[in-house]
Coordinates of C-alpha atoms in Angstrom, one line a residue:
Chain C
X16 CA 0.1 0.1 0.1
X17 CA 2.8 2.3 0.4
X18 CA 3.9 2.2 -3.1
X19 CA 1.7 4.9 -4.2
X20 CA 2.5 6.5 -7.5
X21 CA 3.1 10.5 -7.4
X22 CA 0.5 11.8 -10.0
X23 CA 1.5 14.1 -12.7
X24 CA -1.0 16.2 -14.7
X25 CA -0.5 14.1 -17.4
X26 CA -2.2 11.2 -15.9
X27 CA -5.5 13.1 -15.8
X28 CA -6.1 11.7 -19.3
X29 CA -7.6 8.7 -17.9
X30 CA -7.3 5.6 -20.3
X31 CA -10.7 3.7 -20.7
X32 CA -10.0 0.1 -20.4
X33 CA -7.9 0.2 -17.5
X34 CA -11.2 0.6 -15.8
X35 CA -11.6 -2.8 -13.5
X36 CA -11.3 -1.8 -10.1
X37 CA -8.6 -3.6 -8.6
X38 CA -8.7 -5.5 -5.4
X39 CA -7.8 -3.2 -2.7
X40 CA -4.5 -5.2 -1.5
X41 CA -2.8 -4.5 -5.0
X42 CA -3.7 -1.4 -5.9
X43 CA -2.0 1.9 -4.6
X44 CA -3.9 3.9 -2.5
X45 CA -5.3 7.2 -3.8
X46 CA -6.4 8.3 -0.4
X47 CA -4.7 7.5 2.9
X48 CA -6.1 9.0 6.3
X49 CA -4.1 8.3 9.3
X50 CA -5.5 9.1 12.7
X51 CA -7.0 12.2 11.3
X52 CA -8.8 14.3 13.9
X53 CA -10.6 17.5 13.3
X54 CA -11.8 19.6 16.1
X55 CA -13.6 22.7 14.9
X56 CA -13.7 25.9 16.6
X57 CA -16.0 25.9 19.3
X58 CA -15.1 22.3 20.2
X59 CA -17.5 20.5 17.7
X60 CA -15.8 17.3 16.6
X61 CA -15.7 16.7 12.9
X62 CA -13.5 13.6 12.9
X63 CA -12.2 11.8 15.8
X64 CA -9.1 9.4 14.7
X65 CA -10.1 8.3 11.3
X66 CA -8.0 5.8 9.4
X67 CA -8.6 4.5 6.0
X68 CA -7.5 3.7 2.9
X69 CA -9.0 4.1 -0.7
X70 CA -7.3 2.1 -3.4
X71 CA -7.0 3.5 -6.9
X72 CA -10.3 3.0 -9.2
X73 CA -12.4 2.2 -6.2
X74 CA -16.1 3.4 -5.9
X75 CA -16.6 4.1 -2.2
X76 CA -19.7 5.3 -0.4
X77 CA -19.5 7.4 2.8
X78 CA -22.5 7.1 4.9
X79 CA -23.6 8.5 8.3
X80 CA -25.9 11.1 9.8
X81 CA -25.7 14.6 9.6
X82 CA -23.0 15.7 11.6
X83 CA -21.1 12.3 11.4
X84 CA -18.0 13.9 9.5
X85 CA -18.9 12.9 5.9
X86 CA -18.6 16.5 4.7
X87 CA -15.3 16.9 7.0
X88 CA -13.7 14.1 5.1
X89 CA -14.6 15.8 1.8
X90 CA -13.4 19.2 2.8
X91 CA -10.4 17.7 4.2
X92 CA -9.7 16.0 1.1
X93 CA -10.2 19.2 -0.9
X94 CA -7.9 21.0 1.5
X95 CA -10.3 23.5 2.5
X96 CA -9.9 22.8 5.9
X97 CA -7.0 21.5 7.8
X98 CA -7.0 18.7 10.2
X99 CA -6.3 19.1 13.8
X100 CA -4.2 16.2 13.6
X101 CA -3.1 13.3 11.8
X102 CA -1.9 12.7 8.3
X103 CA -3.8 12.8 4.8
X104 CA -2.2 11.7 1.7
X105 CA -3.6 11.8 -1.7
X106 CA -2.0 10.1 -4.7
X107 CA 1.1 9.9 -2.4
X108 CA 1.2 13.5 -1.4
X109 CA 0.8 14.7 2.1
X110 CA -2.1 17.5 2.3
X111 CA -1.0 18.8 5.5
X112 CA 2.3 19.5 4.2
X113 CA 1.6 21.1 1.0
X114 CA 2.3 24.8 0.5
X115 CA -0.6 27.1 -0.2
X116 CA 0.7 27.8 -3.5
X117 CA 0.2 24.2 -4.9
X118 CA -3.4 24.0 -3.5
X119 CA -4.9 25.1 -6.6
X120 CA -2.7 22.7 -8.8
X121 CA -3.7 20.1 -6.5
X122 CA -7.5 20.9 -6.9
X123 CA -7.3 20.3 -10.5
X124 CA -6.7 16.8 -9.9
X125 CA -9.9 16.5 -7.9
X126 CA -13.2 16.9 -9.1
X127 CA -16.2 17.8 -6.9
X128 CA -19.9 17.6 -6.9
X129 CA -22.1 19.0 -4.5
X130 CA -25.7 18.6 -3.4
X131 CA -26.3 22.3 -4.4
X132 CA -24.6 22.0 -7.7
X133 CA -22.8 25.4 -7.4
X134 CA -23.5 26.4 -10.9
X135 CA -23.2 29.8 -12.1
X136 CA -26.8 31.1 -12.7
X137 CA -25.7 33.7 -15.3
X138 CA -24.0 31.5 -17.7
X139 CA -25.2 28.8 -19.9
X140 CA -24.6 25.0 -19.5
X141 CA -22.0 25.2 -21.7
X142 CA -20.3 28.4 -20.4
X143 CA -20.5 26.8 -16.9
X144 CA -18.7 23.8 -17.9
X145 CA -16.1 25.9 -20.2
X146 CA -15.5 28.2 -17.0
X147 CA -13.8 25.5 -15.1
X148 CA -11.4 25.2 -18.1
X149 CA -10.8 28.8 -18.6
X150 CA -9.8 29.7 -15.0
X151 CA -7.5 26.9 -15.0
X152 CA -5.8 28.6 -18.0
X153 CA -6.8 26.1 -20.9
X154 CA -6.8 27.5 -24.5
X155 CA -9.8 28.3 -26.4
X156 CA -9.0 25.1 -28.6
X157 CA -8.8 22.9 -25.9
X158 CA -12.0 24.2 -24.4
X159 CA -13.8 24.0 -27.6
X160 CA -12.5 20.4 -28.0
X161 CA -13.4 19.2 -24.6
X162 CA -16.7 20.8 -23.4
X163 CA -19.0 19.1 -26.1
X164 CA -17.3 15.7 -25.6
X165 CA -18.3 16.0 -21.8
X166 CA -21.5 17.5 -22.3
X167 CA -22.4 14.5 -24.7
X168 CA -21.0 12.0 -22.2
X169 CA -23.3 13.4 -19.5
X170 CA -26.5 13.6 -21.8
X171 CA -26.6 17.1 -22.0
X172 CA -25.9 17.7 -25.6
X173 CA -29.3 19.1 -26.3
X174 CA -29.1 21.7 -23.3
X175 CA -26.1 23.5 -24.3
X176 CA -27.3 26.9 -24.4
X177 CA -29.9 26.7 -21.6
X178 CA -29.4 28.5 -18.1
X179 CA -29.4 26.6 -15.1
X180 CA -32.8 27.8 -13.9
X181 CA -34.1 26.4 -17.2
X182 CA -32.8 22.7 -16.2
X183 CA -34.2 20.0 -13.8
X184 CA -32.5 19.3 -10.7
X185 CA -31.1 16.2 -12.4
X186 CA -29.7 17.9 -15.3
X187 CA -28.2 20.5 -13.2
X188 CA -26.3 18.1 -11.4
X189 CA -25.3 16.5 -14.5
X190 CA -24.0 19.9 -15.5
X191 CA -22.0 20.1 -12.3
X192 CA -20.6 16.3 -12.7
X193 CA -19.4 17.2 -16.3
X194 CA -17.8 20.5 -14.9
X195 CA -16.0 18.1 -12.3
X196 CA -15.1 15.6 -14.8
X197 CA -14.2 17.9 -17.9
X198 CA -10.6 17.7 -16.7
X199 CA -10.7 13.8 -16.2
X200 CA -9.1 14.3 -12.6
X201 CA -8.1 10.9 -11.4
X202 CA -10.2 11.5 -8.2
X203 CA -13.9 12.6 -8.1
X204 CA -15.4 13.5 -5.0
X205 CA -19.2 13.8 -4.7
X206 CA -20.9 15.2 -1.4
X207 CA -24.6 14.2 -1.2
X208 CA -25.0 14.2 -4.9
X209 CA -28.4 13.3 -4.8
X210 CA -29.5 14.8 -1.9
X211 CA -32.0 17.2 -3.7
X212 CA -33.2 14.6 -6.2
X213 CA -36.0 12.1 -6.4
X214 CA -35.2 8.4 -6.5
X215 CA -35.1 7.8 -10.3
X216 CA -33.2 10.9 -11.1
X217 CA -30.8 10.0 -8.4
X218 CA -30.4 6.5 -9.9
X219 CA -29.5 8.4 -13.4
X220 CA -26.6 10.3 -11.5
X221 CA -25.3 7.3 -9.6
X222 CA -25.1 5.8 -13.4
X223 CA -23.3 8.4 -14.5
X224 CA -20.8 8.4 -11.5
X225 CA -20.4 4.6 -12.0
X226 CA -19.6 5.3 -15.8
X227 CA -16.8 7.7 -14.5
X228 CA -15.6 5.2 -12.0
X229 CA -15.4 2.8 -14.7
X230 CA -12.5 4.8 -16.9
X231 CA -10.3 4.3 -13.6
X232 CA -11.2 7.4 -11.8
X233 CA -11.6 7.0 -8.1
X234 CA -14.8 8.1 -7.0
X235 CA -16.0 8.8 -3.4
X236 CA -19.5 9.6 -2.6
X237 CA -20.9 10.7 0.8
X238 CA -24.6 10.2 1.0
X239 CA -27.3 9.4 3.4
X240 CA -29.2 7.5 0.8
X241 CA -29.0 4.1 2.6
X242 CA -31.6 2.5 0.0
X243 CA -29.2 3.3 -2.7
X244 CA -26.0 2.3 -1.0
X245 CA -27.5 -1.0 -0.3
X246 CA -28.4 -1.8 -3.7
X247 CA -25.1 -0.8 -5.2
X248 CA -23.1 -3.1 -3.3
X249 CA -20.1 -1.0 -3.4
X250 CA -17.6 -0.5 -0.6
X251 CA -19.3 1.2 2.2
X252 CA -17.6 3.3 5.0
X253 CA -20.0 4.1 7.8
X254 CA -19.1 7.2 10.2
X255 CA -20.8 7.9 13.3
X256 CA -19.9 11.0 15.5
X257 CA -16.7 11.3 13.7
X258 CA -15.6 7.7 14.1
X259 CA -15.6 4.9 11.4
X260 CA -17.9 2.5 12.9
X261 CA -17.8 0.0 9.8
X262 CA -16.0 -0.6 6.7
X263 CA -17.7 -3.1 4.4
X264 CA -16.0 -4.2 1.2
X265 CA -17.7 -4.2 -2.2
X266 CA -20.1 -7.0 -2.9
X267 CA -18.6 -9.8 -5.4
X268 CA -21.5 -9.1 -7.7
X269 CA -20.5 -6.3 -10.2
X270 CA -22.7 -4.8 -12.6
X271 CA -20.7 -4.7 -16.0
X272 CA -22.9 -1.9 -17.6
X273 CA -24.8 0.9 -16.3
X274 CA -27.8 -0.5 -17.6
X275 CA -27.5 -3.1 -15.3
X276 CA -26.4 -1.1 -12.4
X277 CA -29.7 1.0 -13.3
X278 CA -31.7 -2.3 -13.1
X279 CA -30.0 -3.2 -9.7
X280 CA -30.9 0.1 -8.2
X281 CA -34.4 0.0 -9.4
X282 CA -34.2 -3.4 -7.7
X283 CA -36.7 -4.9 -10.2
X284 CA -34.5 -6.6 -12.7
X285 CA -36.1 -5.0 -15.7
X286 CA -33.7 -2.9 -18.1
X287 CA -36.3 -0.3 -17.9
X288 CA -37.3 2.4 -19.9
X289 CA -35.5 5.1 -17.9
X290 CA -35.1 8.7 -19.2
X291 CA -31.1 7.9 -19.2
X292 CA -31.4 5.2 -21.6
X293 CA -31.2 7.4 -24.7
X294 CA -27.8 8.9 -23.9
X295 CA -26.7 5.8 -22.2
X296 CA -26.9 4.0 -25.5
X297 CA -25.8 6.9 -27.5
X298 CA -22.4 6.9 -25.5
X299 CA -21.9 3.5 -24.4
X300 CA -19.3 2.8 -27.0
X301 CA -17.1 5.7 -25.7
X302 CA -17.0 4.4 -22.0
X303 CA -16.6 0.6 -22.1
Chain E
X28 CA -6.7 35.3 -24.1
X29 CA -6.3 35.7 -20.3
X30 CA -6.0 39.5 -20.3
X31 CA -9.1 39.4 -22.3
X32 CA -10.8 37.1 -19.7
X33 CA -9.8 39.4 -16.8
X34 CA -11.2 42.6 -18.7
X35 CA -14.2 41.2 -19.5
X36 CA -14.9 40.0 -16.0
X37 CA -13.8 43.2 -14.8
X38 CA -16.0 45.1 -17.0
X39 CA -19.0 43.1 -16.1
X40 CA -18.3 43.8 -12.3
X41 CA -18.3 47.7 -13.2
X42 CA -21.6 47.4 -14.9
X43 CA -23.1 45.6 -12.5
X44 CA -22.0 47.5 -9.5
X45 CA -22.7 50.6 -11.6
X46 CA -23.7 53.1 -8.3
X47 CA -20.8 52.1 -6.0
X48 CA -18.4 52.2 -8.9
X49 CA -19.4 55.8 -9.6
X50 CA -19.1 56.9 -6.1
X51 CA -15.5 55.4 -6.3
X52 CA -14.9 56.9 -9.5
X53 CA -16.1 60.3 -8.4
X54 CA -14.0 60.2 -5.2
X55 CA -10.9 59.5 -7.3
X56 CA -12.1 62.3 -9.5
X57 CA -12.3 64.9 -6.8
X58 CA -8.8 63.7 -4.9
X59 CA -7.2 64.2 -8.5
X60 CA -8.8 67.4 -9.3
X61 CA -7.8 68.8 -5.8
X62 CA -4.2 67.6 -6.2
X63 CA -4.2 69.2 -9.8
X64 CA -5.5 72.5 -8.9
X65 CA -3.3 72.7 -5.6
X66 CA 0.2 71.6 -7.1
X67 CA 0.2 74.6 -9.3
X68 CA -0.9 76.9 -6.9
X69 CA 1.6 76.0 -4.2
X70 CA 4.0 76.1 -6.6
X71 CA 3.1 79.6 -7.8
X72 CA 2.8 80.9 -4.2
X73 CA 6.0 79.4 -3.4
X74 CA 7.7 80.9 -6.4
X75 CA 6.4 84.3 -5.4
X76 CA 8.1 84.1 -1.7
X77 CA 11.2 83.2 -3.4
X78 CA 10.9 86.3 -5.5
X79 CA 10.5 88.4 -2.4
X80 CA 13.2 86.5 -0.9
X81 CA 15.6 87.3 -3.6
X82 CA 14.6 90.8 -3.2
X83 CA 15.4 90.8 0.4
X84 CA 17.8 93.6 1.0
X85 CA 19.3 95.5 4.0
X86 CA 19.0 99.3 4.1
X87 CA 22.0 101.3 5.4
X88 CA 20.8 104.8 6.5
X89 CA 23.4 107.3 6.8
X90 CA 23.6 110.0 9.2
X91 CA 21.7 113.2 7.5
X92 CA 25.1 115.1 7.8
X93 CA 27.7 113.2 6.3
X94 CA 30.2 114.4 3.9
X95 CA 30.9 112.9 0.7
X96 CA 34.2 111.3 1.7
X97 CA 32.3 109.5 4.5
X98 CA 29.9 108.0 1.9
X99 CA 32.9 106.8 -0.1
X100 CA 34.3 105.4 3.1
X101 CA 31.1 103.4 4.0
X102 CA 30.7 102.3 0.1
X103 CA 34.4 100.8 0.3
X104 CA 33.6 99.3 3.7
X105 CA 30.5 97.5 2.2
X106 CA 32.1 96.5 -1.2
X107 CA 35.3 95.3 0.5
X108 CA 35.3 94.3 4.3
X109 CA 31.8 92.9 5.0
X110 CA 30.9 89.5 4.4
X111 CA 27.7 88.0 2.9
X112 CA 27.2 91.3 0.6
X113 CA 25.9 90.6 -2.8
X114 CA 25.0 93.7 -4.5
X115 CA 25.3 97.2 -3.2
X116 CA 22.9 100.1 -4.7
X117 CA 23.5 103.7 -3.6
X118 CA 20.5 106.1 -3.1
X119 CA 21.4 109.5 -2.4
X120 CA 19.1 111.6 -0.4
X121 CA 18.1 113.7 -3.6
X122 CA 17.2 110.7 -5.4
X123 CA 15.2 109.4 -2.5
X124 CA 13.5 112.8 -2.1
X125 CA 12.5 112.9 -5.9
X126 CA 11.2 109.3 -5.6
X127 CA 9.2 110.0 -2.4
X128 CA 8.0 113.3 -3.6
X129 CA 6.4 111.7 -6.8
X130 CA 4.8 109.1 -4.5
X131 CA 3.3 111.6 -2.2
X132 CA 3.6 115.1 -3.6
X133 CA 1.4 117.1 -1.0
X134 CA 3.2 115.7 2.0
X135 CA 6.5 116.6 0.6
X136 CA 5.4 120.0 -0.4
X137 CA 4.4 120.8 3.2
X138 CA 7.8 119.6 4.5
X139 CA 10.0 122.0 2.3
X140 CA 13.4 120.6 3.1
X141 CA 14.7 117.2 2.7
X142 CA 14.6 114.9 5.8
X143 CA 15.7 111.8 4.2
X144 CA 19.4 110.4 4.4
X145 CA 21.7 108.9 2.1
X146 CA 21.1 105.2 1.8
X147 CA 22.6 102.0 0.5
X148 CA 20.4 99.3 -0.4
X149 CA 22.5 96.0 0.0
X150 CA 21.2 92.4 -1.1
X151 CA 22.7 89.8 0.5
X152 CA 24.8 87.0 -1.5
X153 CA 22.1 84.4 -0.4
X154 CA 18.5 85.2 1.1
X155 CA 19.2 83.3 4.4
X156 CA 22.4 85.2 5.1
X157 CA 20.4 88.5 5.7
X158 CA 20.6 88.2 9.4
X159 CA 24.3 87.8 9.5
X160 CA 24.7 90.5 7.0
X161 CA 22.9 92.8 9.3
X162 CA 24.7 91.7 12.3
X163 CA 28.0 92.3 10.5
X164 CA 27.0 95.9 9.4
X165 CA 25.7 96.9 13.0
X166 CA 29.0 95.8 14.5
X167 CA 31.2 97.6 12.1
X168 CA 29.9 100.5 13.8
X169 CA 30.8 103.0 11.2
X170 CA 30.3 106.7 12.8
X171 CA 28.5 107.6 9.3
X172 CA 25.8 104.7 9.8
X173 CA 23.0 105.8 11.7
X174 CA 20.6 102.8 11.3
X175 CA 20.6 99.3 9.7
X176 CA 17.0 97.8 8.9
X177 CA 15.9 94.7 7.1
X178 CA 12.7 93.7 5.5
X179 CA 12.3 90.6 7.3
X180 CA 9.0 90.7 8.4
X181 CA 7.7 91.2 4.9
X182 CA 9.1 87.7 3.9
X183 CA 8.3 86.1 6.8
X184 CA 4.6 87.0 6.2
X185 CA 4.7 85.5 2.8
X186 CA 6.5 82.2 3.6
X187 CA 4.0 81.5 6.5
X188 CA 1.1 82.1 4.1
X189 CA 2.7 79.6 1.8
X190 CA 3.3 77.3 4.5
X191 CA -0.3 77.3 5.6
X192 CA -1.4 76.8 2.0
X193 CA 0.8 73.8 1.7
X194 CA -0.4 72.4 4.9
X195 CA -4.0 72.7 4.1
X196 CA -3.3 71.3 0.9
X197 CA -1.4 68.2 2.3
X198 CA -4.3 67.9 4.9
X199 CA -6.9 67.9 2.3
X200 CA -5.3 65.7 -0.1
X201 CA -4.3 63.2 2.6
X202 CA -8.2 63.1 3.6
X203 CA -9.3 62.6 -0.1
X204 CA -6.8 59.8 -0.6
X205 CA -8.1 58.1 2.4
X206 CA -11.6 58.5 1.4
X207 CA -10.7 57.4 -2.1
X208 CA -9.2 54.2 -1.0
X209 CA -11.8 53.3 1.3
X210 CA -14.6 54.1 -1.5
X211 CA -12.8 52.0 -4.0
X212 CA -12.3 49.0 -1.3
X213 CA -15.8 49.1 -0.6
X214 CA -16.7 49.0 -4.2
X215 CA -14.5 46.1 -4.6
X216 CA -15.9 44.4 -1.6
X217 CA -19.2 44.6 -3.1
X218 CA -18.3 43.3 -6.2
X219 CA -16.5 40.3 -4.2
X220 CA -19.7 39.7 -2.7
X221 CA -21.6 39.9 -5.9
X222 CA -19.2 37.3 -7.3
X223 CA -18.7 35.0 -4.5
X224 CA -20.3 32.3 -6.4
X225 CA -17.7 32.6 -9.2
X226 CA -15.0 32.9 -6.8
X227 CA -16.1 29.7 -5.0
X228 CA -16.2 27.8 -8.4
X229 CA -12.8 29.2 -9.3
X230 CA -11.5 28.0 -6.1
X231 CA -13.1 24.4 -6.3
X232 CA -11.8 23.9 -10.0
X233 CA -8.1 25.1 -8.8
X234 CA -7.8 28.5 -10.3
X235 CA -4.7 30.1 -9.1
X236 CA -5.2 32.8 -6.3
X237 CA -3.8 35.6 -8.8
X238 CA -6.2 34.3 -11.2
X239 CA -9.0 34.8 -9.0
X240 CA -7.6 38.3 -7.7
X241 CA -6.8 39.8 -11.3
X242 CA -10.4 40.7 -12.4
X243 CA -10.9 42.6 -8.9
X244 CA -7.4 44.6 -9.2
X245 CA -8.4 45.4 -12.9
X246 CA -11.8 46.7 -11.8
X247 CA -10.2 49.0 -9.1
X248 CA -7.7 50.1 -11.8
X249 CA -10.3 50.8 -14.3
X250 CA -12.2 53.2 -11.7
X251 CA -9.2 55.0 -10.8
X252 CA -8.3 55.3 -14.3
X253 CA -11.5 56.6 -15.5
X254 CA -11.8 59.1 -12.5
X255 CA -8.1 60.0 -13.2
X256 CA -8.7 60.7 -17.0
X257 CA -12.2 62.8 -16.6
X258 CA -10.2 65.0 -13.6
X259 CA -7.3 65.6 -16.3
X260 CA -9.7 66.6 -19.0
X261 CA -11.6 68.9 -16.5
X262 CA -8.2 70.6 -15.7
X263 CA -7.3 70.7 -19.2
X264 CA -10.5 72.4 -19.8
X265 CA -10.1 74.8 -16.9
X266 CA -6.6 75.7 -18.0
X267 CA -7.6 76.7 -21.7
X268 CA -10.7 78.3 -20.8
X269 CA -9.4 80.4 -17.5
X270 CA -5.9 80.3 -16.9
X271 CA -4.5 80.8 -20.5
X272 CA -6.6 84.0 -21.4
X273 CA -5.7 85.3 -18.1
X274 CA -2.1 84.6 -18.4
X275 CA -2.0 86.2 -21.8
X276 CA -3.6 89.3 -20.3
X277 CA -1.5 89.7 -17.2
X278 CA 2.0 88.3 -17.3
X279 CA 1.7 88.1 -13.3
X280 CA 0.0 84.8 -13.3
X281 CA 2.4 83.0 -15.7
X282 CA 5.3 84.7 -14.1
X283 CA 6.2 81.9 -11.4
X284 CA 7.4 78.6 -12.9
X285 CA 4.6 76.1 -12.6
X286 CA 4.7 72.4 -13.6
X287 CA 4.4 71.5 -17.1
X288 CA 0.8 70.5 -17.9
X289 CA 1.6 67.2 -19.3
X290 CA 3.9 66.0 -16.5
X291 CA 1.1 67.0 -14.2
X292 CA -1.6 65.0 -16.1
X293 CA 0.7 62.1 -16.3
X294 CA 1.5 62.3 -12.3
X295 CA -2.1 62.8 -11.5
X296 CA -3.0 59.7 -13.8
X297 CA -0.6 57.7 -11.8
X298 CA -1.7 58.9 -8.7
X299 CA -5.3 57.7 -9.4
X300 CA -4.4 54.5 -10.7
X301 CA -2.3 54.0 -7.5
X302 CA -5.1 55.0 -5.0
X303 CA -7.6 52.6 -6.8
X304 CA -4.9 49.8 -6.7
X305 CA -4.3 50.4 -3.1
X306 CA -7.9 50.3 -2.6
X307 CA -8.7 47.2 -4.2
X308 CA -5.7 45.5 -2.7
X309 CA -7.1 46.5 0.8
X310 CA -10.4 44.8 0.2
X311 CA -8.9 41.6 -1.5
X312 CA -6.6 41.0 1.5
X313 CA -9.4 41.3 4.0
X314 CA -12.2 39.8 2.2
X315 CA -10.7 37.3 -0.2
X316 CA -9.7 34.3 1.4
X317 CA -8.1 32.1 -1.4

């Protein structure tokens, strides 16, 4: 587990095909928390001695009640906050020792999705996604090449010129996922991505995240949607009051396609006529 | 592409925050205008004071009953033995009488005889040596000299007047600069607040700190530059419409050397931009956690 490979920016271009999540024992850890304690000002405990390791390419749920420390882990991984003590390594780099100047470059390698989407209301779907590339210094040519691609892959090809308030919640979350993944970061964090969505739309988002995971990206999802977690049969880390109370490995049964996953999540075995099928079939070839 | 991006974002902010932007711009304008008016005025008054200073002289009055050889002796003493002497001008009692009579004919008509003494008007080699020169003349104690007087009081008055003008200008400008910095800072703060979502997204996707800051710095500089340009234009209009015709008619106004207008305009613009940059820097430092 100590043989973590330092990631360079070139490794962002994930290679489809090297997608199979490898067994935890062999793959190098992308995320490594050791005895992490976070106490907020005023004495609230965010995390109380969390130790965990997430190998590359894994799909992990972090579950727990409000205040259990899910969001604290996410914010620590983004280096938005500093741990009170302990060590956090992401792709072999120690976050607690990272100089502030390097933090922006680190964040370019981490995609984030939030419950409230954090889209810019005054910009179109296309511009929202392009914005992420613009502010990280990508050339116009690069932006023109990447943005339509990612929007097609997330099923937003027909909504390019809509503004966020003209979209449904699920579509807005897709834009947010597209923005997080347009750079092909090796790590994607999702904090309650389905918190505002109805079950069927949530399944669509989960399918999208699973697709992204299948390209080799490590995906960490914080959620309290236990129903979904149960059905997806991925690794589940449960937090309670800042302590990891259980860490259940992924089930043996692995869905091979997102359709299978969708069926699993709906729990009815039908490859139902979901809203997502249209874009799913359109993009399948690109993702397998 | 990047400068274009920054400029576009900055202009967006300016138009979105029109009212506070206008207030900040107006404040910079007033500051620069006051500076632009008072710099030449201070220069002119200082110039006038210096002129009076250079005309500073010591009057040496001889006794009324001196012979010609006494006058010659004093003249020699002044020219050869006295330190700090710059220029010596002799005014005989007849010349003095003629000059005074011309100025006040009735009074001198009444007098009948000439009460005025022969006088030497001595300019010191440097204005600040005037007291030393006076002391030297007094201590020389030539029997023919009845009185030594200088015009120190006059210069002191003018110099203290310039000092007051200078001080007032400095205080006024200082206050205006502080007001401008705070107003620009407040505008940038409002714009930071209006764009907090953008800033949050930029942070999340890994924009560098300076990438986030630049649009705000540029916004401040745009405000400062607009205020500065307007102020310089107003000054130019004022100069062409008021000062230039006056200067053509009365040589007096143009007499003291004042700063070249192009140089003044350039300095004022630089000051406006500097003030605005300081204002936005202040706000960014306090309110933008990156």
